[in-house]
Amino acid sequence: MLRIASCFLCASLAMAMSLDIRQDNDALLSTCNTLQKSLPGKVSFPGSAVYEKEGSDYYSLIVSDQRPSCRVTPLGAQDVSIALSVLTKDQRKFAVRSGGHMPWAGMSNIDAPGVTIDMSNLTSVTVSKYADRTLAHVGPGARWGPVYDAMDTHNLTVVGARATTVGVGGFLLGGGINYFNAQYGLAAQNVVNYEMVLANGTIANVNASSHPDLHKALNGGSTNYGIVTRYDLATYPLVPMWGGFRNYNLSQAVPLIKGTLSFMEKQIADTLAGGAVISYLRPFNSSDIALAMLAAYFNGNGPLTDVFDDINNVPFLPGTDSFKNNTDQQDLAGQVDTRFSGGSRAMFSTLSFVADVQFTQDIVEKARKLFERFDGKNISWAASFQANGRAVWRRVAQIPNFQNVETERDLWVFVLVSYSLDASTDKALTKWHHDVMDWMTSEAKKRGLLSKWLYLNYARPDQDVYGSFGKENHQQMKAIQKKYDPENVFGKLWPGGFKL
């Protein structure tokens, strides 16, 4: 009798579990069906051409692997407001995708039962006059290459990313390191106005006059305050650039590092110097490490001062010099895309520290040694040291922001990147990122080189970005978030990005 009773109990539990699953599926289908009815022609389901195309067009395959229950592709702010209202009513989690360049799972895509709002149809770029100031109105789904192309036709440019495939939205909400830093600050500091959907579905124009607190917080605001549907960017006269890439023998690492430290010192007096980046790259199917330099200057015929002399004096490998006069952001960004292309299982992590010759070399050697656990056939990695000196941080600090940058030390903004073609390596590569960064953090502290500030756009999801902004700034940003989203809608339902 006990066995029979147990079987009846098993059957009852199985029926209950089946009912729960069916109810969950019905609720899920109901949300997507409601979205489809509310936004006809703008919702796609697994297996459809639109769903599959949008899902495959991410920088990292780790993100492409995620399969939301449906995808919403709005055509404007009103569509986003409607979608948010449905998702909020059903308490359905969602992701928002701009360019899809952030490589970690959950940043701009989501698995079922979640829904992805894909901004890939909001790509318009127009130019207008506003209060006697020229503005570019840019959709959040645009990528920087087409933005620069559109601006060229007006003989103008904007402060944007250094890679053509990076999306406008995510880049700006992370702050935005760029070639113009020493002249105009972070890219987000050049956003004059945000059109955005707030947590209650209201469509607001957020600028220094209408919502000064929120406007300030959106520089590094990530996914905490609202869904931006248009960025109104300050524009600047189009100036031909000088710059490019060069490759070097590893024996030239020390003079190249010293030359870049000299560049940061001289940039204080010559802010037309757009930037310099040293990258170590271990390609696929190779055990060798390549050394490269990217530099840019806002004068088409080359530097007007000796700001790059110490870099230019370092011998480079024959046939690797792409430096040229009268180039532009598109060309330089395209070269970055070639060296750091998408289509694999990418991962990023970051740290900022005082630029130092010995520590720079030690980091590369430590990363190389820790990487020996992999056979490397289907894995590549890169370590990039981006020169951001006092000229940059002093300019950033002049414009209101919560990012808590330090102004009196020349820093490397470091990004560690890995690429793999094999999903089975994800766990081990994640550990490699942790091991390298943990060692770097510990060593930087010991050597008195550590900067607390972290660049949001390069960070791992578990890195304490907002803690790096400083306690007071963090608290102010949280207070602003509570003011505009008192029910914490975005905290509860939008898991992507970095949370306060």
Short mmCIF file of C-alpha atoms in Angstrom, two decimals:
data_model
loop_
_atom_site.label_atom_id
_atom_site.label_comp_id
_atom_site.label_asym_id
_atom_site.label_seq_id
_atom_site.Cartn_x
_atom_site.Cartn_y
_atom_site.Cartn_z
CA MET A 1 0.00 0.00 0.00
CA LEU A 2 2.88 2.32 0.79
CA ARG A 3 4.39 1.73 -2.67
CA ILE A 4 1.03 2.45 -4.34
CA ALA A 5 0.61 5.61 -2.32
CA SER A 6 4.14 6.64 -3.25
CA CYS A 7 3.38 6.11 -6.92
CA PHE A 8 0.23 8.20 -6.64
CA LEU A 9 2.36 10.90 -4.96
CA CYS A 10 4.99 10.72 -7.75
CA ALA A 11 2.29 11.02 -10.37
CA SER A 12 0.76 13.99 -8.58
CA LEU A 13 4.13 15.73 -8.32
CA ALA A 14 4.87 15.08 -11.99
CA MET A 15 1.48 16.48 -12.99
CA ALA A 16 2.05 19.53 -10.81
CA MET A 17 5.52 20.13 -12.29
CA SER A 18 4.16 19.71 -15.81
CA LEU A 19 1.39 22.19 -15.01
CA ASP A 20 3.92 24.68 -13.61
CA ILE A 21 6.08 24.42 -16.74
CA ARG A 22 3.04 24.79 -19.00
CA GLN A 23 1.86 27.81 -17.03
CA ASP A 24 5.34 29.36 -17.27
CA ASN A 25 5.39 28.74 -21.02
CA ASP A 26 1.88 30.13 -21.39
CA ALA A 27 2.85 33.25 -19.44
CA LEU A 28 5.96 33.64 -21.54
CA LEU A 29 4.04 33.22 -24.78
CA SER A 30 1.44 35.67 -23.49
CA THR A 31 4.09 38.38 -22.97
CA CYS A 32 5.51 37.98 -26.46
CA ASN A 33 2.04 37.77 -27.98
CA THR A 34 1.04 40.96 -26.17
CA LEU A 35 4.15 42.65 -27.49
CA GLN A 36 3.32 41.45 -30.99
CA LYS A 37 -0.23 42.79 -30.76
CA SER A 38 0.99 46.09 -29.31
CA LEU A 39 3.85 46.46 -31.80
CA PRO A 40 2.78 44.66 -34.98
CA GLY A 41 5.64 43.79 -37.30
CA LYS A 42 8.24 44.67 -34.66
CA VAL A 43 8.43 41.40 -32.71
CA SER A 44 10.28 38.30 -33.95
CA PHE A 45 10.34 34.74 -32.65
CA PRO A 46 12.96 31.94 -32.67
CA GLY A 47 13.38 30.51 -36.13
CA SER A 48 12.30 33.65 -37.99
CA ALA A 49 14.78 35.38 -40.30
CA VAL A 50 14.78 38.62 -38.30
CA TYR A 51 15.28 36.86 -34.95
CA GLU A 52 18.16 34.74 -36.26
CA LYS A 53 19.87 37.62 -38.05
CA GLU A 54 19.70 39.96 -35.06
CA GLY A 55 20.86 37.21 -32.73
CA SER A 56 23.91 36.40 -34.82
CA ASP A 57 25.15 39.97 -35.16
CA TYR A 58 27.02 40.39 -31.86
CA TYR A 59 30.72 41.01 -31.33
CA SER A 60 31.13 37.92 -29.14
CA LEU A 61 29.68 34.48 -29.79
CA ILE A 62 29.17 34.19 -26.04
CA VAL A 63 26.40 36.78 -26.38
CA SER A 64 25.09 35.39 -29.67
CA ASP A 65 24.55 32.04 -27.94
CA GLN A 66 21.80 33.52 -25.78
CA ARG A 67 18.25 32.91 -26.99
CA PRO A 68 15.52 35.25 -25.74
CA SER A 69 11.89 34.22 -25.95
CA CYS A 70 11.36 36.93 -28.58
CA ARG A 71 13.05 40.06 -29.86
CA VAL A 72 11.48 43.52 -30.10
CA THR A 73 12.86 45.83 -32.79
CA PRO A 74 11.46 49.34 -32.14
CA LEU A 75 11.36 52.18 -34.62
CA GLY A 76 11.25 55.00 -32.09
CA ALA A 77 10.88 56.07 -28.48
CA GLN A 78 7.13 55.39 -28.43
CA ASP A 79 7.73 51.75 -29.38
CA VAL A 80 10.27 51.40 -26.59
CA SER A 81 7.82 52.92 -24.12
CA ILE A 82 5.11 50.46 -25.16
CA ALA A 83 7.48 47.49 -24.91
CA LEU A 84 8.69 48.58 -21.48
CA SER A 85 5.10 48.92 -20.25
CA VAL A 86 4.29 45.34 -21.32
CA LEU A 87 7.47 43.94 -19.81
CA THR A 88 6.96 45.83 -16.57
CA LYS A 89 3.33 44.71 -16.25
CA ASP A 90 4.33 41.06 -16.78
CA GLN A 91 7.49 41.43 -14.67
CA ARG A 92 9.47 39.98 -17.55
CA LYS A 93 13.25 40.44 -17.58
CA PHE A 94 14.77 41.99 -20.67
CA ALA A 95 17.99 43.07 -22.37
CA VAL A 96 18.67 46.09 -24.57
CA ARG A 97 21.03 45.81 -27.51
CA SER A 98 22.75 48.81 -29.14
CA GLY A 99 25.77 47.64 -31.15
CA GLY A 100 26.24 44.45 -29.14
CA HIS A 101 29.97 44.96 -28.62
CA MET A 102 30.17 44.15 -24.89
CA PRO A 103 31.37 40.54 -24.87
CA TRP A 104 29.96 39.07 -21.68
CA ALA A 105 26.73 37.06 -21.57
CA GLY A 106 23.76 39.10 -20.37
CA MET A 107 25.17 42.49 -21.32
CA SER A 108 23.03 43.02 -24.44
CA ASN A 109 21.16 39.75 -24.87
CA ILE A 110 19.26 37.38 -22.62
CA ASP A 111 18.01 33.83 -22.52
CA ALA A 112 14.34 32.82 -22.37
CA PRO A 113 12.11 33.62 -20.63
CA GLY A 114 13.65 37.07 -21.13
CA VAL A 115 13.03 39.43 -24.05
CA THR A 116 15.64 41.41 -26.00
CA ILE A 117 14.87 44.95 -27.18
CA ASP A 118 17.08 45.36 -30.24
CA MET A 119 17.83 48.94 -31.31
CA SER A 120 19.31 47.95 -34.68
CA ASN A 121 16.64 49.89 -36.62
CA LEU A 122 17.36 53.11 -34.71
CA THR A 123 20.44 54.08 -36.70
CA SER A 124 19.64 57.46 -38.20
CA VAL A 125 22.26 60.23 -38.17
CA THR A 126 21.07 63.77 -38.87
CA VAL A 127 22.52 67.22 -38.28
CA SER A 128 20.59 70.24 -37.07
CA LYS A 129 21.01 73.59 -35.34
CA TYR A 130 20.01 73.92 -31.70
CA ALA A 131 20.49 77.13 -29.72
CA ASP A 132 23.11 78.29 -32.22
CA ARG A 133 25.10 75.08 -31.70
CA THR A 134 25.42 72.38 -34.32
CA LEU A 135 24.20 68.99 -33.10
CA ALA A 136 24.19 65.49 -34.51
CA HIS A 137 21.09 63.42 -33.69
CA VAL A 138 22.19 59.80 -33.56
CA GLY A 139 20.16 56.65 -32.98
CA PRO A 140 21.40 54.26 -30.27
CA GLY A 141 21.64 51.32 -32.66
CA ALA A 142 24.07 53.10 -34.99
CA ARG A 143 27.69 52.04 -35.11
CA TRP A 144 30.49 54.55 -35.20
CA GLY A 145 31.77 53.83 -38.70
CA PRO A 146 28.52 54.86 -40.40
CA VAL A 147 28.18 57.79 -37.99
CA TYR A 148 31.55 59.16 -39.06
CA ASP A 149 30.66 58.60 -42.72
CA ALA A 150 27.43 60.56 -42.31
CA MET A 151 29.20 63.39 -40.51
CA ASP A 152 31.82 63.61 -43.26
CA THR A 153 29.16 64.81 -45.68
CA HIS A 154 28.72 67.89 -43.47
CA ASN A 155 32.47 68.38 -42.99
CA LEU A 156 31.93 67.68 -39.29
CA THR A 157 32.80 65.01 -36.79
CA VAL A 158 31.74 63.87 -33.31
CA VAL A 159 33.52 62.37 -30.32
CA GLY A 160 33.08 58.63 -30.68
CA ALA A 161 34.73 55.24 -30.51
CA ARG A 162 38.04 54.13 -32.00
CA ALA A 163 36.49 51.11 -33.72
CA THR A 164 33.87 51.30 -36.48
CA THR A 165 31.82 48.33 -35.24
CA VAL A 166 31.26 49.61 -31.69
CA GLY A 167 27.68 50.68 -31.01
CA VAL A 168 26.78 54.25 -30.12
CA GLY A 169 24.60 53.49 -27.09
CA GLY A 170 26.76 51.25 -24.94
CA PHE A 171 29.90 53.22 -25.69
CA LEU A 172 28.42 56.54 -24.57
CA LEU A 173 26.76 55.15 -21.44
CA GLY A 174 30.15 53.83 -20.36
CA GLY A 175 31.86 57.21 -20.69
CA GLY A 176 33.79 56.74 -23.90
CA ILE A 177 37.59 56.86 -24.24
CA ASN A 178 38.45 58.33 -27.64
CA TYR A 179 41.00 60.29 -29.67
CA PHE A 180 39.54 63.63 -28.54
CA ASN A 181 39.96 63.05 -24.79
CA ALA A 182 42.60 65.71 -24.23
CA GLN A 183 40.54 68.29 -26.15
CA TYR A 184 36.92 67.52 -25.24
CA GLY A 185 36.90 64.94 -22.43
CA LEU A 186 35.08 61.63 -22.49
CA ALA A 187 32.64 61.04 -25.33
CA ALA A 188 29.69 61.11 -22.91
CA GLN A 189 30.71 64.62 -21.86
CA ASN A 190 29.82 65.69 -25.40
CA VAL A 191 26.24 64.42 -25.25
CA VAL A 192 24.15 67.59 -25.14
CA ASN A 193 20.80 65.81 -24.82
CA TYR A 194 19.44 62.31 -24.34
CA GLU A 195 15.99 61.32 -25.55
CA MET A 196 15.12 58.42 -23.30
CA VAL A 197 12.35 56.28 -21.89
CA LEU A 198 12.19 56.43 -18.10
CA ALA A 199 11.08 53.60 -15.83
CA ASN A 200 7.44 54.76 -15.80
CA GLY A 201 7.32 54.82 -19.62
CA THR A 202 7.66 58.60 -19.91
CA ILE A 203 9.68 59.85 -22.87
CA ALA A 204 12.00 62.60 -21.63
CA ASN A 205 14.64 64.89 -23.07
CA VAL A 206 17.47 64.91 -20.58
CA ASN A 207 19.99 67.74 -20.73
CA ALA A 208 21.84 70.13 -18.47
CA SER A 209 18.80 72.42 -18.25
CA SER A 210 15.89 70.01 -17.96
CA HIS A 211 17.38 67.27 -15.75
CA PRO A 212 20.92 68.31 -14.78
CA ASP A 213 21.37 65.57 -12.19
CA LEU A 214 20.36 62.79 -14.55
CA HIS A 215 22.33 64.31 -17.43
CA LYS A 216 25.45 64.19 -15.28
CA ALA A 217 24.78 60.65 -14.06
CA LEU A 218 24.36 59.23 -17.56
CA ASN A 219 28.10 59.68 -18.09
CA GLY A 220 28.93 56.18 -16.88
CA GLY A 221 25.27 55.49 -16.10
CA SER A 222 25.12 52.13 -17.92
CA THR A 223 21.69 50.49 -17.55
CA ASN A 224 20.49 52.19 -14.37
CA TYR A 225 18.43 55.17 -15.50
CA GLY A 226 16.50 54.48 -18.65
CA ILE A 227 16.55 53.32 -22.26
CA VAL A 228 18.10 55.98 -24.50
CA THR A 229 16.43 56.31 -27.90
CA ARG A 230 18.47 59.21 -29.32
CA TYR A 231 21.75 60.93 -28.54
CA ASP A 232 22.21 64.60 -29.47
CA LEU A 233 25.95 65.06 -29.80
CA ALA A 234 28.08 68.18 -30.01
CA THR A 235 29.82 68.36 -33.38
CA TYR A 236 33.23 69.72 -34.30
CA PRO A 237 34.91 70.76 -37.57
CA LEU A 238 36.32 67.80 -39.46
CA VAL A 239 40.11 67.90 -39.13
CA PRO A 240 42.33 65.54 -41.15
CA MET A 241 44.38 63.26 -38.91
CA TRP A 242 47.85 61.77 -38.95
CA GLY A 243 48.29 58.28 -37.56
CA GLY A 244 48.24 54.55 -38.00
CA PHE A 245 49.75 51.28 -36.76
CA ARG A 246 53.30 49.98 -36.63
CA ASN A 247 54.61 46.59 -35.55
CA TYR A 248 57.84 46.11 -33.60
CA ASN A 249 60.24 43.42 -32.56
CA LEU A 250 59.78 42.63 -28.86
CA SER A 251 63.34 43.82 -28.27
CA GLN A 252 61.98 47.35 -28.85
CA ALA A 253 59.43 47.14 -26.04
CA VAL A 254 61.37 49.23 -23.52
CA PRO A 255 62.13 52.20 -25.82
CA LEU A 256 58.54 52.07 -27.10
CA ILE A 257 57.14 52.18 -23.56
CA LYS A 258 59.53 54.99 -22.62
CA GLY A 259 58.56 56.87 -25.76
CA THR A 260 54.88 56.58 -24.84
CA LEU A 261 55.53 57.85 -21.31
CA SER A 262 57.31 60.80 -22.90
CA PHE A 263 54.29 61.32 -25.16
CA MET A 264 51.98 61.61 -22.13
CA GLU A 265 54.22 64.29 -20.60
CA LYS A 266 54.36 66.29 -23.82
CA GLN A 267 50.61 65.92 -24.50
CA ILE A 268 49.97 68.40 -21.68
CA ALA A 269 51.30 71.16 -23.93
CA ASP A 270 49.88 69.72 -27.18
CA THR A 271 46.35 68.41 -26.77
CA LEU A 272 46.01 67.85 -30.52
CA ALA A 273 47.81 64.60 -29.78
CA GLY A 274 44.91 62.19 -29.97
CA GLY A 275 46.41 59.20 -28.26
CA ALA A 276 48.87 56.33 -28.24
CA VAL A 277 48.21 52.66 -27.53
CA ILE A 278 50.71 49.82 -27.12
CA SER A 279 49.27 46.37 -27.82
CA TYR A 280 50.75 42.94 -27.33
CA LEU A 281 48.89 40.36 -29.41
CA ARG A 282 49.20 36.58 -29.43
CA PRO A 283 47.43 35.52 -32.65
CA PHE A 284 45.50 32.32 -33.24
CA ASN A 285 47.65 29.28 -34.05
CA SER A 286 50.85 30.95 -32.88
CA SER A 287 53.04 30.97 -29.80
CA ASP A 288 54.64 34.30 -30.75
CA ILE A 289 53.62 37.67 -29.34
CA ALA A 290 53.38 40.65 -31.69
CA LEU A 291 54.00 44.20 -30.49
CA ALA A 292 52.16 47.11 -32.10
CA MET A 293 51.64 50.84 -31.61
CA LEU A 294 48.61 52.91 -32.60
CA ALA A 295 48.92 56.69 -32.55
CA ALA A 296 46.82 59.61 -33.78
CA TYR A 297 47.18 63.37 -34.10
CA PHE A 298 44.65 66.02 -35.17
CA ASN A 299 46.67 67.59 -37.94
CA GLY A 300 46.72 65.94 -41.31
CA ASN A 301 50.41 66.60 -41.99
CA GLY A 302 51.69 65.23 -38.71
CA PRO A 303 52.54 66.61 -35.25
CA LEU A 304 53.23 70.32 -34.91
CA THR A 305 55.48 69.65 -31.89
CA ASP A 306 57.88 66.91 -30.78
CA VAL A 307 55.09 65.09 -28.92
CA PHE A 308 55.63 61.85 -30.89
CA ASP A 309 59.38 62.15 -31.50
CA ASP A 310 60.40 59.53 -28.94
CA ILE A 311 57.89 57.07 -30.40
CA ASN A 312 58.86 57.81 -33.99
CA ASN A 313 62.52 57.17 -33.18
CA VAL A 314 61.85 53.54 -32.24
CA PRO A 315 62.67 51.22 -35.19
CA PHE A 316 59.66 49.25 -36.44
CA LEU A 317 59.43 46.14 -38.58
CA PRO A 318 59.70 46.74 -42.34
CA GLY A 319 56.41 46.66 -44.21
CA THR A 320 54.28 47.22 -41.10
CA ASP A 321 53.96 51.01 -41.13
CA SER A 322 50.41 52.19 -41.91
CA PHE A 323 50.99 55.75 -40.64
CA LYS A 324 49.90 58.36 -43.14
CA ASN A 325 48.97 61.98 -43.54
CA ASN A 326 45.43 63.27 -44.02
CA THR A 327 43.70 60.17 -42.71
CA ASP A 328 40.49 60.08 -40.66
CA GLN A 329 38.73 58.32 -37.80
CA GLN A 330 37.16 55.78 -40.15
CA ASP A 331 40.52 54.61 -41.46
CA LEU A 332 42.12 54.35 -38.03
CA ALA A 333 39.05 52.68 -36.54
CA GLY A 334 38.98 50.20 -39.41
CA GLN A 335 42.56 49.23 -38.63
CA VAL A 336 41.57 48.59 -35.03
CA ASP A 337 38.71 46.39 -36.22
CA THR A 338 41.10 44.35 -38.33
CA ARG A 339 43.36 43.59 -35.36
CA PHE A 340 40.59 43.07 -32.82
CA SER A 341 37.78 41.64 -34.92
CA GLY A 342 34.62 39.99 -33.64
CA GLY A 343 33.15 36.62 -34.48
CA SER A 344 34.77 34.58 -31.72
CA ARG A 345 34.15 34.06 -28.01
CA ALA A 346 35.58 37.34 -26.72
CA MET A 347 36.15 38.38 -23.10
CA PHE A 348 37.42 41.68 -21.61
CA SER A 349 38.74 42.82 -18.25
CA THR A 350 40.44 46.03 -17.17
CA LEU A 351 42.63 47.87 -14.71
CA SER A 352 44.07 51.39 -14.49
CA PHE A 353 47.51 52.09 -13.04
CA VAL A 354 50.42 54.48 -13.26
CA ALA A 355 52.38 54.00 -16.48
CA ASP A 356 55.62 52.28 -15.50
CA VAL A 357 58.24 50.61 -17.71
CA GLN A 358 59.03 47.59 -15.56
CA PHE A 359 55.47 46.83 -14.49
CA THR A 360 54.29 46.96 -18.10
CA GLN A 361 56.83 44.29 -19.04
CA ASP A 362 56.03 42.20 -15.98
CA ILE A 363 52.32 42.16 -16.85
CA VAL A 364 52.91 40.79 -20.33
CA GLU A 365 55.25 38.11 -19.00
CA LYS A 366 52.78 37.10 -16.27
CA ALA A 367 49.90 36.89 -18.74
CA ARG A 368 52.06 34.80 -21.08
CA LYS A 369 53.12 32.36 -18.35
CA LEU A 370 49.59 31.93 -17.01
CA PHE A 371 48.43 31.28 -20.57
CA GLU A 372 50.73 28.27 -20.94
CA ARG A 373 47.90 26.05 -19.66
CA PHE A 374 46.22 26.39 -23.07
CA ASP A 375 47.44 24.75 -26.26
CA GLY A 376 46.56 27.99 -28.06
CA LYS A 377 45.39 26.46 -31.32
CA ASN A 378 41.98 28.08 -31.14
CA ILE A 379 42.71 30.83 -28.63
CA SER A 380 44.18 34.30 -29.01
CA TRP A 381 44.83 37.03 -26.46
CA ALA A 382 45.84 40.66 -26.40
CA ALA A 383 47.06 43.10 -23.76
CA SER A 384 46.60 46.78 -24.61
CA PHE A 385 48.13 49.67 -22.67
CA GLN A 386 46.27 52.86 -23.54
CA ALA A 387 48.06 56.09 -22.73
CA ASN A 388 45.77 58.39 -20.75
CA GLY A 389 47.90 61.00 -19.07
CA ARG A 390 47.34 64.15 -17.07
CA ALA A 391 46.28 66.10 -20.17
CA VAL A 392 43.31 63.75 -20.55
CA TRP A 393 42.23 63.54 -16.93
CA ARG A 394 42.52 67.27 -16.31
CA ARG A 395 40.19 67.91 -19.24
CA VAL A 396 37.75 65.24 -18.08
CA ALA A 397 37.69 66.75 -14.59
CA GLN A 398 36.74 70.18 -15.96
CA ILE A 399 33.34 68.86 -17.09
CA PRO A 400 30.88 67.72 -14.36
CA ASN A 401 30.98 63.94 -13.92
CA PHE A 402 30.82 61.23 -11.26
CA GLN A 403 33.67 59.09 -12.58
CA ASN A 404 36.21 60.26 -9.98
CA VAL A 405 39.20 60.34 -12.31
CA GLU A 406 42.55 61.34 -10.89
CA THR A 407 44.29 64.25 -12.55
CA GLU A 408 47.92 64.21 -11.46
CA ARG A 409 49.27 60.86 -12.63
CA ASP A 410 49.86 59.47 -16.10
CA LEU A 411 47.89 56.24 -16.37
CA TRP A 412 47.68 53.16 -18.49
CA VAL A 413 44.06 52.18 -19.05
CA PHE A 414 44.72 48.48 -19.53
CA VAL A 415 42.45 46.00 -21.26
CA LEU A 416 43.05 42.26 -21.36
CA VAL A 417 41.20 40.51 -24.17
CA SER A 418 40.86 36.84 -25.05
CA TYR A 419 39.33 35.25 -28.12
CA SER A 420 38.37 31.59 -28.47
CA LEU A 421 36.64 29.44 -31.06
CA ASP A 422 35.72 26.74 -28.55
CA ALA A 423 32.91 27.10 -25.98
CA SER A 424 34.57 24.47 -23.78
CA THR A 425 37.33 26.99 -22.97
CA ASP A 426 34.98 29.66 -21.55
CA LYS A 427 35.39 28.62 -17.93
CA ALA A 428 39.16 28.28 -18.09
CA LEU A 429 39.59 31.59 -19.92
CA THR A 430 37.39 33.36 -17.38
CA LYS A 431 39.70 32.02 -14.67
CA TRP A 432 42.73 33.20 -16.65
CA HIS A 433 41.25 36.73 -16.72
CA HIS A 434 40.74 36.59 -12.97
CA ASP A 435 44.22 35.21 -12.30
CA VAL A 436 45.97 37.86 -14.41
CA MET A 437 43.92 40.76 -13.07
CA ASP A 438 44.17 39.60 -9.44
CA TRP A 439 47.95 39.41 -9.75
CA MET A 440 48.08 42.81 -11.45
CA THR A 441 45.93 44.43 -8.77
CA SER A 442 48.04 43.00 -5.96
CA GLU A 443 51.31 43.99 -7.61
CA ALA A 444 50.11 47.48 -8.51
CA LYS A 445 49.17 48.04 -4.86
CA LYS A 446 52.58 46.80 -3.66
CA ARG A 447 54.38 49.09 -6.10
CA GLY A 448 52.20 52.12 -5.36
CA LEU A 449 50.92 52.24 -8.93
CA LEU A 450 47.26 51.27 -8.60
CA SER A 451 44.51 53.68 -9.67
CA LYS A 452 41.10 52.94 -8.20
CA TRP A 453 39.24 54.08 -11.32
CA LEU A 454 37.96 51.41 -13.72
CA TYR A 455 36.79 52.04 -17.26
CA LEU A 456 33.28 50.63 -17.49
CA ASN A 457 33.42 49.67 -21.16
CA TYR A 458 36.33 47.26 -20.63
CA ALA A 459 35.27 45.78 -17.31
CA ARG A 460 34.21 42.25 -16.40
CA PRO A 461 30.68 42.04 -14.97
CA ASP A 462 32.05 41.22 -11.51
CA GLN A 463 34.48 44.16 -11.35
CA ASP A 464 33.41 46.92 -8.96
CA VAL A 465 33.10 49.76 -11.46
CA TYR A 466 30.91 52.01 -9.35
CA GLY A 467 33.01 51.41 -6.26
CA SER A 468 35.90 52.77 -8.30
CA PHE A 469 33.98 56.04 -8.80
CA GLY A 470 34.35 56.76 -5.09
CA LYS A 471 31.88 56.34 -2.22
CA GLU A 472 30.35 59.82 -2.39
CA ASN A 473 29.88 59.72 -6.17
CA HIS A 474 28.44 56.23 -5.96
CA GLN A 475 25.91 57.33 -3.35
CA GLN A 476 24.87 60.36 -5.40
CA MET A 477 24.36 58.20 -8.48
CA LYS A 478 22.22 55.78 -6.44
CA ALA A 479 20.13 58.67 -5.11
CA ILE A 480 19.51 59.90 -8.67
CA GLN A 481 18.58 56.38 -9.74
CA LYS A 482 16.04 56.15 -6.91
CA LYS A 483 14.58 59.53 -7.87
CA TYR A 484 13.89 58.51 -11.48
CA ASP A 485 13.20 54.81 -10.87
CA PRO A 486 11.69 54.59 -7.36
CA GLU A 487 10.35 51.06 -7.96
CA ASN A 488 13.78 49.90 -9.19
CA VAL A 489 12.29 48.63 -12.45
CA PHE A 490 15.62 48.65 -14.24
CA GLY A 491 17.40 47.06 -11.30
CA LYS A 492 14.91 44.19 -11.13
CA LEU A 493 14.08 43.58 -14.78
CA TRP A 494 17.14 44.74 -16.73
CA PRO A 495 20.03 42.53 -15.55
CA GLY A 496 22.53 43.64 -18.19
CA GLY A 497 25.19 46.29 -17.83
CA PHE A 498 26.64 47.46 -14.53
CA LYS A 499 24.35 48.09 -11.59
CA LEU A 500 24.62 50.71 -8.88
#
